[in-house]
JSON list of C-alpha atoms in Angstrom, two decimals:
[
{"chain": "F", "resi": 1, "resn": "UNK", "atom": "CA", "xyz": [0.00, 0.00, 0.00]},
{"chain": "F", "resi": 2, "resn": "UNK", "atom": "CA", "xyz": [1.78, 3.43, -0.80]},
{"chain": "F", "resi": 3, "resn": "UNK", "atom": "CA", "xyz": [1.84, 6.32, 1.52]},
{"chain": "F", "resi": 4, "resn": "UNK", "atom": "CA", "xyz": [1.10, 9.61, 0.63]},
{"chain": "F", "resi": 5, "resn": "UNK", "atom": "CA", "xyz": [1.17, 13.18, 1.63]},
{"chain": "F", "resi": 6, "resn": "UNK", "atom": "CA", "xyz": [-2.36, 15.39, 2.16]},
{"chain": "F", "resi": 7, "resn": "UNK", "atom": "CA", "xyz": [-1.85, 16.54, -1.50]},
{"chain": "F", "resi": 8, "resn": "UNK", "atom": "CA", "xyz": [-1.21, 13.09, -2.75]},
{"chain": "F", "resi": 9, "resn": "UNK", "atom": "CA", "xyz": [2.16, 13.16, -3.39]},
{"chain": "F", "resi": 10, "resn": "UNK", "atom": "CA", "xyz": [4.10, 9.60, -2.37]},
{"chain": "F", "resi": 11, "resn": "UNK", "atom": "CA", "xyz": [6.65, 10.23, -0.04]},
{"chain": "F", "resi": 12, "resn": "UNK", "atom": "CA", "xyz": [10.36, 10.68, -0.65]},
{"chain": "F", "resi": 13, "resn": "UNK", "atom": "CA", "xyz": [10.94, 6.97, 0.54]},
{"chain": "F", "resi": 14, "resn": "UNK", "atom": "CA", "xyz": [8.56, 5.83, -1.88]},
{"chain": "F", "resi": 15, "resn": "UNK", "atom": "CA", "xyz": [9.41, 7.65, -4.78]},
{"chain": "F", "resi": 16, "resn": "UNK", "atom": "CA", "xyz": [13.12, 6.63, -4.52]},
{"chain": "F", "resi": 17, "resn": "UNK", "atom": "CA", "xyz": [12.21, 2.85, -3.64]},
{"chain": "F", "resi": 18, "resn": "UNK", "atom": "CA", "xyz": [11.37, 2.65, -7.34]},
{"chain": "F", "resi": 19, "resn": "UNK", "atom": "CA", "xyz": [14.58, 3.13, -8.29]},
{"chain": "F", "resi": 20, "resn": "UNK", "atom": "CA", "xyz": [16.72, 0.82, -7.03]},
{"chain": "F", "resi": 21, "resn": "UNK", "atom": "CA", "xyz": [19.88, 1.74, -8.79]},
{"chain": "F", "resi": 22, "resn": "UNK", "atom": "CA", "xyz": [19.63, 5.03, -6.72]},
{"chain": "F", "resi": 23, "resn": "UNK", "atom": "CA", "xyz": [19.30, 2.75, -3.65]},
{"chain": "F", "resi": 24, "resn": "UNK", "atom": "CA", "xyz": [22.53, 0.91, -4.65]},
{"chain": "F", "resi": 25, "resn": "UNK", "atom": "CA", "xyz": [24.50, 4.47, -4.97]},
{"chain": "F", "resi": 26, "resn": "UNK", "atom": "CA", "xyz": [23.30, 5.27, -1.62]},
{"chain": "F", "resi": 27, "resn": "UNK", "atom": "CA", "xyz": [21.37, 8.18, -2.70]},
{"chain": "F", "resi": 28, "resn": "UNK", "atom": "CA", "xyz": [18.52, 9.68, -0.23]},
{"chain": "F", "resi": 29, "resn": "UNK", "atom": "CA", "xyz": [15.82, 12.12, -1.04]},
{"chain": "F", "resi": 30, "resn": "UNK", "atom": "CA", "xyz": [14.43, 14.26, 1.45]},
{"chain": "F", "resi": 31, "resn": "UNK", "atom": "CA", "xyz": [11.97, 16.20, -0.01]},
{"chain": "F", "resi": 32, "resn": "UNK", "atom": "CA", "xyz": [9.28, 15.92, -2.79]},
{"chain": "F", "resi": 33, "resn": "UNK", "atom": "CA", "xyz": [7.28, 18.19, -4.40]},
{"chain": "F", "resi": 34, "resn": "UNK", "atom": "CA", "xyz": [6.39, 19.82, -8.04]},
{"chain": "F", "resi": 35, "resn": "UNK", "atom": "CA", "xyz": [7.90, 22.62, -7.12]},
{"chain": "F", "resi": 36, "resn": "UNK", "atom": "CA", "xyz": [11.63, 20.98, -5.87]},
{"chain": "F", "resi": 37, "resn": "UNK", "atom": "CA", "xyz": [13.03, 17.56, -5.14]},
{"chain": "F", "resi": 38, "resn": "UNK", "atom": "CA", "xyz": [15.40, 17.70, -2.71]},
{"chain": "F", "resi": 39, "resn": "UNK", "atom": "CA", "xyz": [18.15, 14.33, -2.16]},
{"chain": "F", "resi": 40, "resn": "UNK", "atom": "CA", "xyz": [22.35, 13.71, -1.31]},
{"chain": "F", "resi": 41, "resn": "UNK", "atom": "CA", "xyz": [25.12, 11.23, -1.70]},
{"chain": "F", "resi": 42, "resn": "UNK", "atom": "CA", "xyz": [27.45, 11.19, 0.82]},
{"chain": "F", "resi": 43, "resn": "UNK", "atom": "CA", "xyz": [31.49, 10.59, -0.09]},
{"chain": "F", "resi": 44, "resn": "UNK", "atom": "CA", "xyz": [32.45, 7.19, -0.26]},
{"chain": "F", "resi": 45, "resn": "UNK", "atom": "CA", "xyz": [35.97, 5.82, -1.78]},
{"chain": "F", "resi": 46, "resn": "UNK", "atom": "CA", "xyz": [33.90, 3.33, -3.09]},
{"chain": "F", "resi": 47, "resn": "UNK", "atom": "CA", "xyz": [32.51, 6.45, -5.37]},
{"chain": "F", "resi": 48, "resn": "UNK", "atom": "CA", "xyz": [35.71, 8.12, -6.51]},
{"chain": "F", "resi": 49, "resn": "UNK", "atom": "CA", "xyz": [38.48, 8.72, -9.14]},
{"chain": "F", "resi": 50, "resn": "UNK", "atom": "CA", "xyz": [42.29, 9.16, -8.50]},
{"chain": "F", "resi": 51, "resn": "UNK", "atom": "CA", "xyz": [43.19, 11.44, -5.62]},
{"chain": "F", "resi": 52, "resn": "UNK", "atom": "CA", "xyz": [39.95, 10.79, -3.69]},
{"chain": "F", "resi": 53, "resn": "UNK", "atom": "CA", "xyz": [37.43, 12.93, -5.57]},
{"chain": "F", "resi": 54, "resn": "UNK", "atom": "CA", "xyz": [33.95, 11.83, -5.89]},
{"chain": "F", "resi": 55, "resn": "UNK", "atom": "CA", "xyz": [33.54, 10.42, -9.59]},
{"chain": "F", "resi": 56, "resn": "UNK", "atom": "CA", "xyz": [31.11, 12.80, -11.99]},
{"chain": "F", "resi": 57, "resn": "UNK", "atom": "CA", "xyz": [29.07, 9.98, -12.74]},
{"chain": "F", "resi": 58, "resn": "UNK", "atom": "CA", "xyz": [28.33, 9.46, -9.31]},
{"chain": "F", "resi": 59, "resn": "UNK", "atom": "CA", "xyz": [27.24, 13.08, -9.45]},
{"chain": "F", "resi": 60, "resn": "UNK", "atom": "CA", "xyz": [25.28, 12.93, -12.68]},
{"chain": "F", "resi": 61, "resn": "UNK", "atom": "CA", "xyz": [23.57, 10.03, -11.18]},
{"chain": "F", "resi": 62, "resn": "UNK", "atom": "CA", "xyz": [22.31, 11.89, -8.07]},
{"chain": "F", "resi": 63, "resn": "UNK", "atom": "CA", "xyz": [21.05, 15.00, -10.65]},
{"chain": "F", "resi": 64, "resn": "UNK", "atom": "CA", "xyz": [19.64, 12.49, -12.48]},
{"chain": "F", "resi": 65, "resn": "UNK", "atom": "CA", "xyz": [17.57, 10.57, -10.08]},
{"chain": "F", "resi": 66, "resn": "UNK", "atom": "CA", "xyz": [16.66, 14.02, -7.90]},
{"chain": "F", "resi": 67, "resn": "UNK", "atom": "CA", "xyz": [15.87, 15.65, -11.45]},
{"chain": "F", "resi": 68, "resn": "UNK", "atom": "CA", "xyz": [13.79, 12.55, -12.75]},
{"chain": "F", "resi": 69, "resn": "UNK", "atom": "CA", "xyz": [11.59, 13.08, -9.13]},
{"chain": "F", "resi": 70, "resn": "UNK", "atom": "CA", "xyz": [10.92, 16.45, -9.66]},
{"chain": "F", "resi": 71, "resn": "UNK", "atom": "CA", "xyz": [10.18, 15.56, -13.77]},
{"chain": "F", "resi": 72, "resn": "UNK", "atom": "CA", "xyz": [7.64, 12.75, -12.30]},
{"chain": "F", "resi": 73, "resn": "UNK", "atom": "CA", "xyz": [5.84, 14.89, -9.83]},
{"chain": "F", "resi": 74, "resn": "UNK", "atom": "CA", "xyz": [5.15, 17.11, -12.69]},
{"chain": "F", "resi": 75, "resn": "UNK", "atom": "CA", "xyz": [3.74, 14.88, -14.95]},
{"chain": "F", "resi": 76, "resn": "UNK", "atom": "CA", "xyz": [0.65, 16.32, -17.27]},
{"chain": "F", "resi": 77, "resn": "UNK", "atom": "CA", "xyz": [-2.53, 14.53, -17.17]},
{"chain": "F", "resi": 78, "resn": "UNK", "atom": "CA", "xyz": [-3.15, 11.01, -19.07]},
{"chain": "F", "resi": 79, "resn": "UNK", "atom": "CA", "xyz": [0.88, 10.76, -18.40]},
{"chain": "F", "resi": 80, "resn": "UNK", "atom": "CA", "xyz": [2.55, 7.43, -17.28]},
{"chain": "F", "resi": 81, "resn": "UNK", "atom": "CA", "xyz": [6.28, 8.78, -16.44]},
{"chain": "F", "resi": 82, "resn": "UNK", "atom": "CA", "xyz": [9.23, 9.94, -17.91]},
{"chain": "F", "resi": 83, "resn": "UNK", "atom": "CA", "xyz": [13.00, 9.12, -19.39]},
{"chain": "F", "resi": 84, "resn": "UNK", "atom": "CA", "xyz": [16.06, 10.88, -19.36]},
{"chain": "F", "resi": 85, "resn": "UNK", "atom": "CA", "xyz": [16.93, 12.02, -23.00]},
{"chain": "F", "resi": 86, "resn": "UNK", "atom": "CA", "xyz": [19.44, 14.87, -22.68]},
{"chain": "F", "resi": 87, "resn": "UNK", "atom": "CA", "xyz": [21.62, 15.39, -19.66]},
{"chain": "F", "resi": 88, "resn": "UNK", "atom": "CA", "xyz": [24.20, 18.02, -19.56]},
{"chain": "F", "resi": 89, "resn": "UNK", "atom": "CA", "xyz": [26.38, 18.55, -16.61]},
{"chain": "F", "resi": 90, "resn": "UNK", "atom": "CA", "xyz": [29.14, 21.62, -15.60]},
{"chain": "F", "resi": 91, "resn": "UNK", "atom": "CA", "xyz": [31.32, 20.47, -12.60]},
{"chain": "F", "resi": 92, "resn": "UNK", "atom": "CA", "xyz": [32.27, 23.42, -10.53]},
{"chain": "F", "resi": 93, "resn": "UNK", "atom": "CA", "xyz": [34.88, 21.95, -7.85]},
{"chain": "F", "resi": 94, "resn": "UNK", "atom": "CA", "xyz": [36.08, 17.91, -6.65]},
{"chain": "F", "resi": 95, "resn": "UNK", "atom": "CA", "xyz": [34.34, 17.16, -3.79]},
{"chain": "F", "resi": 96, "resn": "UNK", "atom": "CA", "xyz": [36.96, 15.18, -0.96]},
{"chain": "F", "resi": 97, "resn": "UNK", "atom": "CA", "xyz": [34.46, 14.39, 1.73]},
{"chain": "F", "resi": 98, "resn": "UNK", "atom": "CA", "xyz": [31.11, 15.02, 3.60]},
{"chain": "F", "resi": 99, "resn": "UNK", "atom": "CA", "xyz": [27.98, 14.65, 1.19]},
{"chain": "F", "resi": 100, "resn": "UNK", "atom": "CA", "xyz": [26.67, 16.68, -1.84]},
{"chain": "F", "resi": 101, "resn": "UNK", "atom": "CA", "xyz": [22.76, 17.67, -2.22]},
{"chain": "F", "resi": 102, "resn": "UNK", "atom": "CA", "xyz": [21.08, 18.41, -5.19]},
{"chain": "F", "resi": 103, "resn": "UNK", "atom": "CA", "xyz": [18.29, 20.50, -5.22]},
{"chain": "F", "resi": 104, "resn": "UNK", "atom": "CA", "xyz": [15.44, 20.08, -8.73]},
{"chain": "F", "resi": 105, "resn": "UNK", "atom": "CA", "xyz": [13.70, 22.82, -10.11]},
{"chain": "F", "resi": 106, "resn": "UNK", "atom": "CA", "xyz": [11.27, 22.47, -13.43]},
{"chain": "F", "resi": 107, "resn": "UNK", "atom": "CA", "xyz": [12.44, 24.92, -15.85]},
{"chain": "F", "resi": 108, "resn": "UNK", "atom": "CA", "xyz": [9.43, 24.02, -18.61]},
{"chain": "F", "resi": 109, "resn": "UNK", "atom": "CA", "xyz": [7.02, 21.71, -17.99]},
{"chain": "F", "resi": 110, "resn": "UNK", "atom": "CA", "xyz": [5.33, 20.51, -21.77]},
{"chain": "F", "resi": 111, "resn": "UNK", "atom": "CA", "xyz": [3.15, 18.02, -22.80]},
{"chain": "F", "resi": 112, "resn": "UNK", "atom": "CA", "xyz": [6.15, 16.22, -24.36]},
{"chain": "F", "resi": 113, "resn": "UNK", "atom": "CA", "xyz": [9.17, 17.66, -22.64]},
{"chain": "F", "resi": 114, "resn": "UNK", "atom": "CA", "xyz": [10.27, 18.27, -19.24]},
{"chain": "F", "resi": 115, "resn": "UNK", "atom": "CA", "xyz": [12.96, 20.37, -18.83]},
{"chain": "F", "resi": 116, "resn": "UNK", "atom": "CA", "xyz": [14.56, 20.25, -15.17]},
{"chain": "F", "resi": 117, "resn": "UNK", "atom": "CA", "xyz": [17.56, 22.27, -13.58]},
{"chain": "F", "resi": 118, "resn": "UNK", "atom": "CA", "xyz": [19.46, 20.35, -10.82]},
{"chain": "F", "resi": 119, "resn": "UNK", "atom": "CA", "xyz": [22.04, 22.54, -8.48]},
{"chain": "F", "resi": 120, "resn": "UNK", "atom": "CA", "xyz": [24.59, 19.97, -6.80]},
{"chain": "F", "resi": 121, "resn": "UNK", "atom": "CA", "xyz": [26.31, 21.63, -3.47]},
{"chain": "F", "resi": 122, "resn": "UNK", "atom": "CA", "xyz": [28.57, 20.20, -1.18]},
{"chain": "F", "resi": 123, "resn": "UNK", "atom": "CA", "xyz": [28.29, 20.01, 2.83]},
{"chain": "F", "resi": 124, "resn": "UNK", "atom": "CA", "xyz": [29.67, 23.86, 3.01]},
{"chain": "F", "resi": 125, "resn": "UNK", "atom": "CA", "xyz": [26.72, 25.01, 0.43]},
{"chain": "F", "resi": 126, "resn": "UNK", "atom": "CA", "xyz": [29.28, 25.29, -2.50]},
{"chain": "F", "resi": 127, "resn": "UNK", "atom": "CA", "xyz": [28.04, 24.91, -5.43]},
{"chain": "F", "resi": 128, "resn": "UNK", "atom": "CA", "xyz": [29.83, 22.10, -7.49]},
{"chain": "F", "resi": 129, "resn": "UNK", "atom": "CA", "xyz": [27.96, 21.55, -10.41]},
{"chain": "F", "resi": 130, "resn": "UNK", "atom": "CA", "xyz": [24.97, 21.88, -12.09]},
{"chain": "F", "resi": 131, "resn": "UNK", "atom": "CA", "xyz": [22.64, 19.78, -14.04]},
{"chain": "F", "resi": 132, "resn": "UNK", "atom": "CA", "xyz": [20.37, 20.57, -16.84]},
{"chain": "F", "resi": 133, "resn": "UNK", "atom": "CA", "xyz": [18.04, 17.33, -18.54]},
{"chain": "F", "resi": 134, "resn": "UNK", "atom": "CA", "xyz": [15.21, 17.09, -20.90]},
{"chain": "F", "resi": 135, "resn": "UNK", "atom": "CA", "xyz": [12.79, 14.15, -19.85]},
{"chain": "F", "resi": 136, "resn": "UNK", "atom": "CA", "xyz": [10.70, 12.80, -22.29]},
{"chain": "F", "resi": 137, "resn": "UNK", "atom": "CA", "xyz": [7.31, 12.20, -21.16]},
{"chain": "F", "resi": 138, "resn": "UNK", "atom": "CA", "xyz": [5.71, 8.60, -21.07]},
{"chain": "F", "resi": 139, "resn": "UNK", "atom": "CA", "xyz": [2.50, 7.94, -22.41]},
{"chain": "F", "resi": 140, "resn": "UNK", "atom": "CA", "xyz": [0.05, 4.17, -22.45]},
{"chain": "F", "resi": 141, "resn": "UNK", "atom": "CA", "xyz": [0.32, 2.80, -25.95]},
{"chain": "F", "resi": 142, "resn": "UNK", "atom": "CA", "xyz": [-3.02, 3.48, -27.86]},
{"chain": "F", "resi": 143, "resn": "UNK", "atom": "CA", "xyz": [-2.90, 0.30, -29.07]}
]
């Protein structure tokens, strides 16, 4: 049975339960909504390149999933979900330790297109990167 919030909303638990490859990264989201999706990824060696630095796909991955949340709970009507098919990412500064969150905002929210903005920062509210995707959106097969 799924929880949800008064509006309807699943929770943040439930909404990153679907994706388990989030779950294996250790990724957490903390907050929901259509307006922002709020998650982090704390440093782990197991998650880093040469000299201890967290690896950019381990980054990208946390935009992604945090980004695809926010895409989802923005769905238009008659919509079944959505798929990453652009992903652009500028990496601002290595991040050696603590976590990193990444905030999602909607930028355009179309029919076909969802266009989401996703500001990674580490635990001393730098900003190291920032991540810009187009989602596709999902519709039932007519058929």
């Amino acid at each position: 049975m799924s929880t949800t919030t008064p509006r309807g909303v699943p929770e943040p638990a439930e909404l990153l339960a679907v994706m388990p490859f989030a779950a294996a990264l250790g990724i957490e989201l903390r907050e929901a909504t259509a307006e922002r999706a709020v998650g982090s990824l704390a440093w782990s060696p197991k998650a880093c390149t040469a000299g201890g630095a967290l690896h950019g796909g381990a980054l990208m991955a946390l935009a992604d999933c945090v980004g695809a949340v926010c895409a989802y709970l923005n769905l238009p009507e008659g919509a079944t979900g959505t798929s990453t098919v652009e992903s652009k990412t500028n990496f601002l500064r290595a991040v050696t330790g603590g976590h990193v969150d990444a905030t999602a905002r909607p930028l355009h929210l179309g029919s076909t297109l969802i266009v989401v903005q996703t500001d990674l920062r580490d635990d001393r509210d730098r900003l190291v990167g920032q991540t810009t995707q187009t989602q596709i959106v999902l519709r039932k097969n007519a058929d």
